[in-house]
Structures are given as C-alpha cells and as structure tokens.
Amino acid sequence: MTVTIRLPTVLRRLAADETEVVVEATNVGDALGRLAQRHPQLGQQILDDAGAVRPFVRVFLDQDDVATRQGIETPLTGGETLRIVPAIAGG
Amino acid sequence: MTAKAPDTKAAIHEGVPNSSSTVAVVPSVVNALANRVPRTSTKFKPHPPERAGSTPVACPPPRAASWPNHVQQANVPRTGRFVPATPIQPGVIAACGLHSGVSQHTQDGHWAVPPTRVAGRRPANPTGPQQKRRLSATFGKAAARWWGIRVSGVSAIVVARSIGDQVRNKSTPLINITSPAIFAVKDDYSRESSPWCDVKSMLSPAKADGHLDPGSNVRPLRLATPVRRHLARIATDSQPLESCALLAGNGDQVMAIHALRNIHPESRTRYAVEPEEYLQAESRVEAQGQHVIGIFHSHPHSEAAPSITDHAHALPETWYLIHGFPPGGANGGELRAWRLGNDGQFMEHPIIHPEAQP
C-alpha cells in the first residue's frame, strides 16, 4: 500500500529536507521502518533500537493518533497520510 | 522548582495567562512526560567563585593607530584597566595596543579568562602561539558559556552591555591578545544587573579584520530586538510557570514567534506541547513561507541553560532559546541560545541583533 509520511520541519533536515516521503507499507510500523531505512538519522529520532516508536514521538494516521488505534500494528489500506510529531517538551 | 501543581487543568490555565480557550489535555502525553528525571544538570555546573583581588595584567602603552576614533588613548592606564572617555556603543571593539598572548585573568572577576578553562589544560607558555591555537580549537566545546571571535590588531576588548533598553559600559573588560588571534569571551553577567552581553557589539566590528572561526562551530542566532522583547514578555507573564513557543524563520534568523500552551501538569518545571497544537502552529509557519527553526521555553526559577530534561527531548539541527530567571539574577532574566553539537551535547551560541548591523 502506498502511503505518504509527512515530516515536521524540525526533522526534515535529517531527511535531506524532504517534506514528504512516500513508501510502500502494510502497516504503520512497516512504513516507519522503511522511512528509517531511507533516512537512518531520522529513523533514530523516531524509532528505538527495538523498532518501537520512541516515547516522545507521536504518529498520526490522517487525523487519528495511532496510539489510540492499534499502534504500529495499525493497518494501512493505501492513500493515507502519516504525520510524525516530535515531542516539543522539556523542563 | 520542585513545587507541583495540585491540579492539572488549573496549572495549565495558570501557565497560559493569555489563553482563554479550553486546554485539551492529552493523557498519553501527560503520562509520558510525568515522572522524569529532575533538573539537576551535571553538564552545566555553576562557575567557580570569581577570583577576587586578581592582579591586574600589565598592558603596554597603547598604540594610537589601534584605536577607534571615539576612544581616547589617554584613558588607558598601564595597568590595563580600560576606562573609555566616551561611552562605548554597541558595535565597538577597542584596542589598547598590541600585546602578545592571552592573559590568564583580567582586571575584574567577571572577565576571568583562564586558558585552562578554555583549553582544558594549562599550556606551558600561556602567551605563546600554541595557546592561541588551543583556544581556537577548544572553545565552545569544553565550556558552553564561552564563545570566541577572531580579530586582528587589537589587544583589548570592550563590550557594551545591554541592560534593559540601555547600553552600558560599566566594568569594561580587557583581554590581552596578539594579532591576529581567536579568543574566548565569557558571556556571564548573572551576578550583575545585566542579563546578557550584547554579543552583536562584538561580532560586528570584527567583520573588517576578522571573522568567526569556521572550525569553532560558533553559529550566531539572529534575533531582532522586538522579537527578543516578545520572548521576554512571554517568559515574564507566564511566571512562575514555564512558557514555550515555536521559533519561525529561515536559517539562523528568527522572524516570528508562535506561542504555545504548556500542557504539562508540572508546568513550574516542565513544558510540553499538545501535538495537534504543534501541527497547527507549524502549518501557520509554513503558510508564511517560513520554517520552524527552533523552540523557546523559559526557566522561571533557574538559569537559561538546558536541563537534563531538555537534553532528553532535544532535536538535532534545532535552535533552543531559553529565557531563564536565575536566583539572584536580574529581574528581566537572561536569554541564551543553544544547539546540539555533533557530540550530542548542547553548545551555546551567541545571539545577535540583525537590525543593529551597520
């Protein structure tokens, strides 16, 4: 399934300044994994060593936070847009 | 710093004085951000006590040719104490004659320049050329609150400091260097009434004879004075809670600020932004042809240096502007700029005011 991953501006520098990345994937985890393969530096910011989404990163499938669905197992049917939102947080 | 807001929503609303909208708390974010390590940075330790009673470094008689027109040579005594006859305005580097090497300390404790702190070790010959190379190679890495500029033909540096809207030259520092050289300058006025050093005043005159060392990784953030004031207002208005905002602009220039709501339940010492609000703010930034180049937040109870929590959430290639209110510091606090270096550690960078460029 072809999905579009839209990158936040603060992470685009790690993806050769690409705004969007189109990948073929069957679920969210698969899509993020392919993104990480294409842009390893970006992948390190999004996924941990086990391939899970880092605690302070949110992934939206269209308008829904995938955490409220099936997480990275959320299936993709094609044509969707994934949005990655880094945690804007600190202390 | 350790006080906790007893009620999540109350704390959120308290932290957003200008916000009248309902705050949507995202439980997963709140839960994820709670219970993290306290802000007890091990990297940004306080500076050691100042060297009271430091022996003045002798400065040779000045050479008239080294002086800007508006600085009177006669006012530079041989002790090196620099007292300009006329006020030094931003944009001035004044020379007091050529002198070889870098002094181990200067005439006032605020400007102690011990090479050991900059280079990490005391050189065999503090005034020799090797020392200068060490300075250029190490400043900004070992000492986050130091930065350097490269000048030629000067041996004393005068910095005009901004105190609110005023520019003062009180406690004028002096550093003896040879020419040309890269030297380190300490930007620390936390013990005085001045919240920051007007860094621009040091960079701008260096254009003619020198430049920032390309190998130093010093990367000035350009921040217009109205934007800086806006940030200070946001930080002040949100006290005692932390505030946050997106920095919009291009490259290293901040052009606009997009204030964000701090939704963290412990907003006295933490901040977090609701993801949807971030996406909306980012869309507004892009609609204006700009980019999100950094993140601003305040430290209502501590200095403007990144905490461990800040480091844990830090993104590469992103500016971090922090407005801090260190205990005993100036009422207006201090604003400092940081970026993650290649070594994954925060490095401080100077803030310059582009509208004041000649």
mmCIF file of N, CA, C and O in Angstrom, chain A residues 6-14 19 45 55-56 58 60 63-65 67 83-91, chain B residues 26 28-29 32-33 39 242 269-273 275-276 278-279 282 286 292 295 297 299 307 309-310 313 316-317:
data_model
loop_
_atom_site.group_PDB
_atom_site.id
_atom_site.type_symbol
_atom_site.label_atom_id
_atom_site.label_comp_id
_atom_site.label_asym_id
_atom_site.label_seq_id
_atom_site.Cartn_x
_atom_site.Cartn_y
_atom_site.Cartn_z
ATOM 1 N N ARG A 6 4.377 12.497 6.170
ATOM 2 C CA ARG A 6 4.681 13.933 6.189
ATOM 3 C C ARG A 6 5.573 14.221 7.396
ATOM 4 O O ARG A 6 5.260 13.825 8.527
ATOM 5 N N LEU A 7 6.648 14.916 7.124
ATOM 6 C CA LEU A 7 7.647 15.146 8.170
ATOM 7 C C LEU A 7 7.515 16.543 8.757
ATOM 8 O O LEU A 7 7.275 17.510 8.020
ATOM 9 N N PRO A 8 7.711 16.685 10.046
ATOM 10 C CA PRO A 8 7.711 18.014 10.648
ATOM 11 C C PRO A 8 8.979 18.761 10.248
ATOM 12 O O PRO A 8 10.014 18.149 9.968
ATOM 13 N N THR A 9 8.884 20.052 10.230
ATOM 14 C CA THR A 9 10.031 20.849 9.757
ATOM 15 C C THR A 9 11.273 20.605 10.591
ATOM 16 O O THR A 9 12.382 20.628 10.072
ATOM 17 N N VAL A 10 11.088 20.386 11.870
ATOM 18 C CA VAL A 10 12.266 20.236 12.720
ATOM 19 C C VAL A 10 13.007 18.931 12.475
ATOM 20 O O VAL A 10 14.117 18.750 12.961
ATOM 21 N N LEU A 11 12.386 18.019 11.742
ATOM 22 C CA LEU A 11 13.054 16.750 11.438
ATOM 23 C C LEU A 11 13.448 16.623 9.975
ATOM 24 O O LEU A 11 14.104 15.662 9.588
ATOM 25 N N ARG A 12 13.057 17.590 9.189
ATOM 26 C CA ARG A 12 13.325 17.457 7.756
ATOM 27 C C ARG A 12 14.808 17.517 7.425
ATOM 28 O O ARG A 12 15.252 16.965 6.432
ATOM 29 N N ARG A 13 15.542 18.198 8.251
ATOM 30 C CA ARG A 13 16.980 18.284 7.969
ATOM 31 C C ARG A 13 17.641 16.919 8.065
ATOM 32 O O ARG A 13 18.719 16.701 7.531
ATOM 33 N N LEU A 14 16.992 16.029 8.761
ATOM 34 C CA LEU A 14 17.527 14.681 8.867
ATOM 35 C C LEU A 14 17.059 13.803 7.721
ATOM 36 O O LEU A 14 17.390 12.621 7.653
ATOM 37 N N THR A 19 9.981 17.069 2.453
ATOM 38 C CA THR A 19 8.761 17.383 3.191
ATOM 39 C C THR A 19 7.924 16.124 3.416
ATOM 40 O O THR A 19 7.330 15.938 4.480
ATOM 41 N N GLN A 45 15.650 9.120 15.441
ATOM 42 C CA GLN A 45 14.847 10.050 16.236
ATOM 43 C C GLN A 45 13.438 9.528 16.484
ATOM 44 O O GLN A 45 12.777 9.931 17.432
ATOM 45 N N PRO A 55 9.116 7.162 22.998
ATOM 46 C CA PRO A 55 8.036 7.619 23.867
ATOM 47 C C PRO A 55 7.540 9.029 23.569
ATOM 48 O O PRO A 55 6.373 9.331 23.772
ATOM 49 N N PHE A 56 8.413 9.888 23.099
ATOM 50 C CA PHE A 56 8.013 11.273 22.948
ATOM 51 C C PHE A 56 7.751 11.652 21.493
ATOM 52 O O PHE A 56 7.829 12.807 21.124
ATOM 53 N N ARG A 58 4.922 11.197 18.420
ATOM 54 C CA ARG A 58 3.544 10.822 18.124
ATOM 55 C C ARG A 58 3.396 10.628 16.625
ATOM 56 O O ARG A 58 3.997 11.351 15.829
ATOM 57 N N PHE A 60 0.465 10.252 13.665
ATOM 58 C CA PHE A 60 -0.948 10.407 13.340
ATOM 59 C C PHE A 60 -1.220 9.774 11.981
ATOM 60 O O PHE A 60 -0.484 10.005 11.009
ATOM 61 N N GLN A 63 -6.101 11.862 10.775
ATOM 62 C CA GLN A 63 -6.347 12.723 11.938
ATOM 63 C C GLN A 63 -6.218 11.978 13.258
ATOM 64 O O GLN A 63 -6.371 12.585 14.327
ATOM 65 N N ASP A 64 -5.981 10.687 13.196
ATOM 66 C CA ASP A 64 -6.002 9.896 14.427
ATOM 67 C C ASP A 64 -4.597 9.564 14.904
ATOM 68 O O ASP A 64 -3.736 9.148 14.114
ATOM 69 N N ASP A 65 -4.420 9.693 16.190
ATOM 70 C CA ASP A 65 -3.175 9.242 16.808
ATOM 71 C C ASP A 65 -3.174 7.714 16.755
ATOM 72 O O ASP A 65 -4.116 7.072 17.251
ATOM 73 N N ALA A 67 -1.696 5.727 18.419
ATOM 74 C CA ALA A 67 -1.704 5.134 19.758
ATOM 75 C C ALA A 67 -3.120 4.830 20.221
ATOM 76 O O ALA A 67 -3.324 3.969 21.083
ATOM 77 N N ARG A 83 1.543 11.386 9.771
ATOM 78 C CA ARG A 83 2.234 12.594 10.212
ATOM 79 C C ARG A 83 3.006 12.276 11.487
ATOM 80 O O ARG A 83 2.455 11.710 12.430
ATOM 81 N N ILE A 84 4.239 12.658 11.471
ATOM 82 C CA ILE A 84 5.087 12.431 12.640
ATOM 83 C C ILE A 84 5.213 13.739 13.394
ATOM 84 O O ILE A 84 5.527 14.794 12.816
ATOM 85 N N VAL A 85 4.998 13.677 14.685
ATOM 86 C CA VAL A 85 5.081 14.872 15.509
ATOM 87 C C VAL A 85 6.080 14.604 16.636
ATOM 88 O O VAL A 85 5.825 13.754 17.493
ATOM 89 N N PRO A 86 7.181 15.285 16.618
ATOM 90 C CA PRO A 86 8.133 15.089 17.704
ATOM 91 C C PRO A 86 7.626 15.743 18.974
ATOM 92 O O PRO A 86 6.785 16.655 18.931
ATOM 93 N N ALA A 87 8.093 15.251 20.059
ATOM 94 C CA ALA A 87 7.676 15.859 21.323
ATOM 95 C C ALA A 87 8.323 17.228 21.453
ATOM 96 O O ALA A 87 9.536 17.370 21.352
ATOM 97 N N ILE A 88 7.505 18.231 21.600
ATOM 98 C CA ILE A 88 8.010 19.550 21.932
ATOM 99 C C ILE A 88 7.886 19.647 23.438
ATOM 100 O O ILE A 88 6.828 19.982 23.981
ATOM 101 N N ALA A 89 8.938 19.305 24.106
ATOM 102 C CA ALA A 89 8.849 19.181 25.560
ATOM 103 C C ALA A 89 10.241 19.366 26.167
ATOM 104 O O ALA A 89 11.259 19.303 25.487
ATOM 105 N N GLY A 90 10.228 19.601 27.436
ATOM 106 C CA GLY A 90 11.492 19.770 28.160
ATOM 107 C C GLY A 90 11.209 20.226 29.572
ATOM 108 O O GLY A 90 10.117 20.000 30.099
ATOM 109 N N GLY A 91 12.177 20.866 30.135
ATOM 110 C CA GLY A 91 11.956 21.274 31.517
ATOM 111 C C GLY A 91 12.816 22.460 31.884
ATOM 112 O O GLY A 91 13.458 23.055 31.049
ATOM 113 N N VAL B 26 -3.830 15.873 26.712
ATOM 114 C CA VAL B 26 -3.658 14.563 26.078
ATOM 115 C C VAL B 26 -3.082 13.623 27.129
ATOM 116 O O VAL B 26 -1.918 13.750 27.501
ATOM 117 N N SER B 28 -1.997 10.640 27.221
ATOM 118 C CA SER B 28 -0.794 9.854 26.938
ATOM 119 C C SER B 28 0.446 10.720 27.004
ATOM 120 O O SER B 28 1.490 10.283 27.467
ATOM 121 N N VAL B 29 0.292 11.950 26.531
ATOM 122 C CA VAL B 29 1.445 12.844 26.593
ATOM 123 C C VAL B 29 1.754 13.203 28.031
ATOM 124 O O VAL B 29 2.899 13.168 28.478
ATOM 125 N N ALA B 32 3.226 10.317 29.764
ATOM 126 C CA ALA B 32 4.572 10.003 29.286
ATOM 127 C C ALA B 32 5.595 11.000 29.794
ATOM 128 O O ALA B 32 6.749 10.652 30.036
ATOM 129 N N LEU B 33 5.156 12.235 29.959
ATOM 130 C CA LEU B 33 6.098 13.271 30.343
ATOM 131 C C LEU B 33 6.270 13.384 31.848
ATOM 132 O O LEU B 33 7.154 14.086 32.322
ATOM 133 N N ARG B 39 15.556 18.191 37.224
ATOM 134 C CA ARG B 39 16.536 19.032 36.568
ATOM 135 C C ARG B 39 17.728 19.253 37.481
ATOM 136 O O ARG B 39 17.765 20.150 38.297
ATOM 137 N N GLU B 242 6.453 27.612 33.389
ATOM 138 C CA GLU B 242 7.257 27.662 32.176
ATOM 139 C C GLU B 242 6.378 27.995 30.971
ATOM 140 O O GLU B 242 5.234 27.561 30.882
ATOM 141 N N THR B 269 8.136 23.371 36.310
ATOM 142 C CA THR B 269 9.480 22.894 35.970
ATOM 143 C C THR B 269 9.529 22.103 34.667
ATOM 144 O O THR B 269 10.580 21.589 34.306
ATOM 145 N N ARG B 270 8.406 21.992 34.004
ATOM 146 C CA ARG B 270 8.372 21.227 32.760
ATOM 147 C C ARG B 270 7.493 21.940 31.748
ATOM 148 O O ARG B 270 6.650 22.747 32.100
ATOM 149 N N TYR B 271 7.703 21.581 30.493
ATOM 150 C CA TYR B 271 6.764 22.050 29.480
ATOM 151 C C TYR B 271 6.533 20.942 28.479
ATOM 152 O O TYR B 271 7.392 20.081 28.251
ATOM 153 N N ALA B 272 5.362 20.960 27.908
ATOM 154 C CA ALA B 272 5.014 20.021 26.849
ATOM 155 C C ALA B 272 3.943 20.682 26.000
ATOM 156 O O ALA B 272 3.123 21.458 26.492
ATOM 157 N N VAL B 273 3.976 20.367 24.733
ATOM 158 C CA VAL B 273 3.047 20.972 23.791
ATOM 159 C C VAL B 273 2.125 19.895 23.244
ATOM 160 O O VAL B 273 2.574 18.791 22.902
ATOM 161 N N PRO B 275 0.324 17.845 20.685
ATOM 162 C CA PRO B 275 0.757 17.611 19.301
ATOM 163 C C PRO B 275 -0.085 18.314 18.248
ATOM 164 O O PRO B 275 0.438 18.842 17.273
ATOM 165 N N GLU B 276 -1.385 18.310 18.446
ATOM 166 C CA GLU B 276 -2.244 18.960 17.457
ATOM 167 C C GLU B 276 -1.938 20.456 17.372
ATOM 168 O O GLU B 276 -1.962 21.053 16.301
ATOM 169 N N TYR B 278 0.895 21.811 17.971
ATOM 170 C CA TYR B 278 2.156 21.959 17.241
ATOM 171 C C TYR B 278 1.915 21.905 15.739
ATOM 172 O O TYR B 278 2.447 22.717 14.978
ATOM 173 N N LEU B 279 1.095 20.937 15.304
ATOM 174 C CA LEU B 279 0.838 20.808 13.880
ATOM 175 C C LEU B 279 0.172 22.062 13.321
ATOM 176 O O LEU B 279 0.491 22.528 12.220
ATOM 177 N N GLU B 282 2.749 24.800 13.146
ATOM 178 C CA GLU B 282 3.671 24.538 12.035
ATOM 179 C C GLU B 282 3.031 24.890 10.697
ATOM 180 O O GLU B 282 3.682 25.450 9.804
ATOM 181 N N GLU B 286 4.485 27.612 7.981
ATOM 182 C CA GLU B 286 4.763 27.300 6.579
ATOM 183 C C GLU B 286 3.921 28.150 5.637
ATOM 184 O O GLU B 286 4.356 28.481 4.534
ATOM 185 N N VAL B 292 9.975 26.179 10.922
ATOM 186 C CA VAL B 292 10.198 26.073 12.359
ATOM 187 C C VAL B 292 11.690 25.812 12.550
ATOM 188 O O VAL B 292 12.192 24.751 12.163
ATOM 189 N N ILE B 295 12.847 26.103 19.166
ATOM 190 C CA ILE B 295 11.860 26.049 20.243
ATOM 191 C C ILE B 295 12.325 26.960 21.368
ATOM 192 O O ILE B 295 13.509 26.949 21.745
ATOM 193 N N HIS B 297 11.617 28.165 25.364
ATOM 194 C CA HIS B 297 10.900 27.946 26.612
ATOM 195 C C HIS B 297 11.617 28.703 27.719
ATOM 196 O O HIS B 297 12.727 29.198 27.534
ATOM 197 N N HIS B 299 12.759 29.151 31.908
ATOM 198 C CA HIS B 299 13.090 28.537 33.186
ATOM 199 C C HIS B 299 12.783 29.577 34.263
ATOM 200 O O HIS B 299 13.621 30.421 34.551
ATOM 201 N N SER B 307 18.380 21.881 30.732
ATOM 202 C CA SER B 307 18.353 20.910 31.821
ATOM 203 C C SER B 307 18.527 19.507 31.244
ATOM 204 O O SER B 307 18.556 19.316 30.021
ATOM 205 N N THR B 309 16.298 17.314 31.341
ATOM 206 C CA THR B 309 15.046 17.051 30.635
ATOM 207 C C THR B 309 15.067 17.674 29.244
ATOM 208 O O THR B 309 14.606 17.073 28.269
ATOM 209 N N ASP B 310 15.590 18.876 29.165
ATOM 210 C CA ASP B 310 15.718 19.499 27.845
ATOM 211 C C ASP B 310 16.582 18.643 26.928
ATOM 212 O O ASP B 310 16.285 18.461 25.752
ATOM 213 N N HIS B 313 14.926 15.595 25.383
ATOM 214 C CA HIS B 313 13.967 15.833 24.303
ATOM 215 C C HIS B 313 14.562 16.619 23.145
ATOM 216 O O HIS B 313 13.843 16.996 22.222
ATOM 217 N N PRO B 316 18.078 17.362 16.954
ATOM 218 C CA PRO B 316 19.256 17.900 16.268
ATOM 219 C C PRO B 316 18.855 18.995 15.293
ATOM 220 O O PRO B 316 17.700 19.076 14.863
ATOM 221 N N GLU B 317 19.810 19.795 14.942
ATOM 222 C CA GLU B 317 19.603 20.844 13.932
ATOM 223 C C GLU B 317 18.467 21.784 14.312
ATOM 224 O O GLU B 317 17.719 22.254 13.461
#
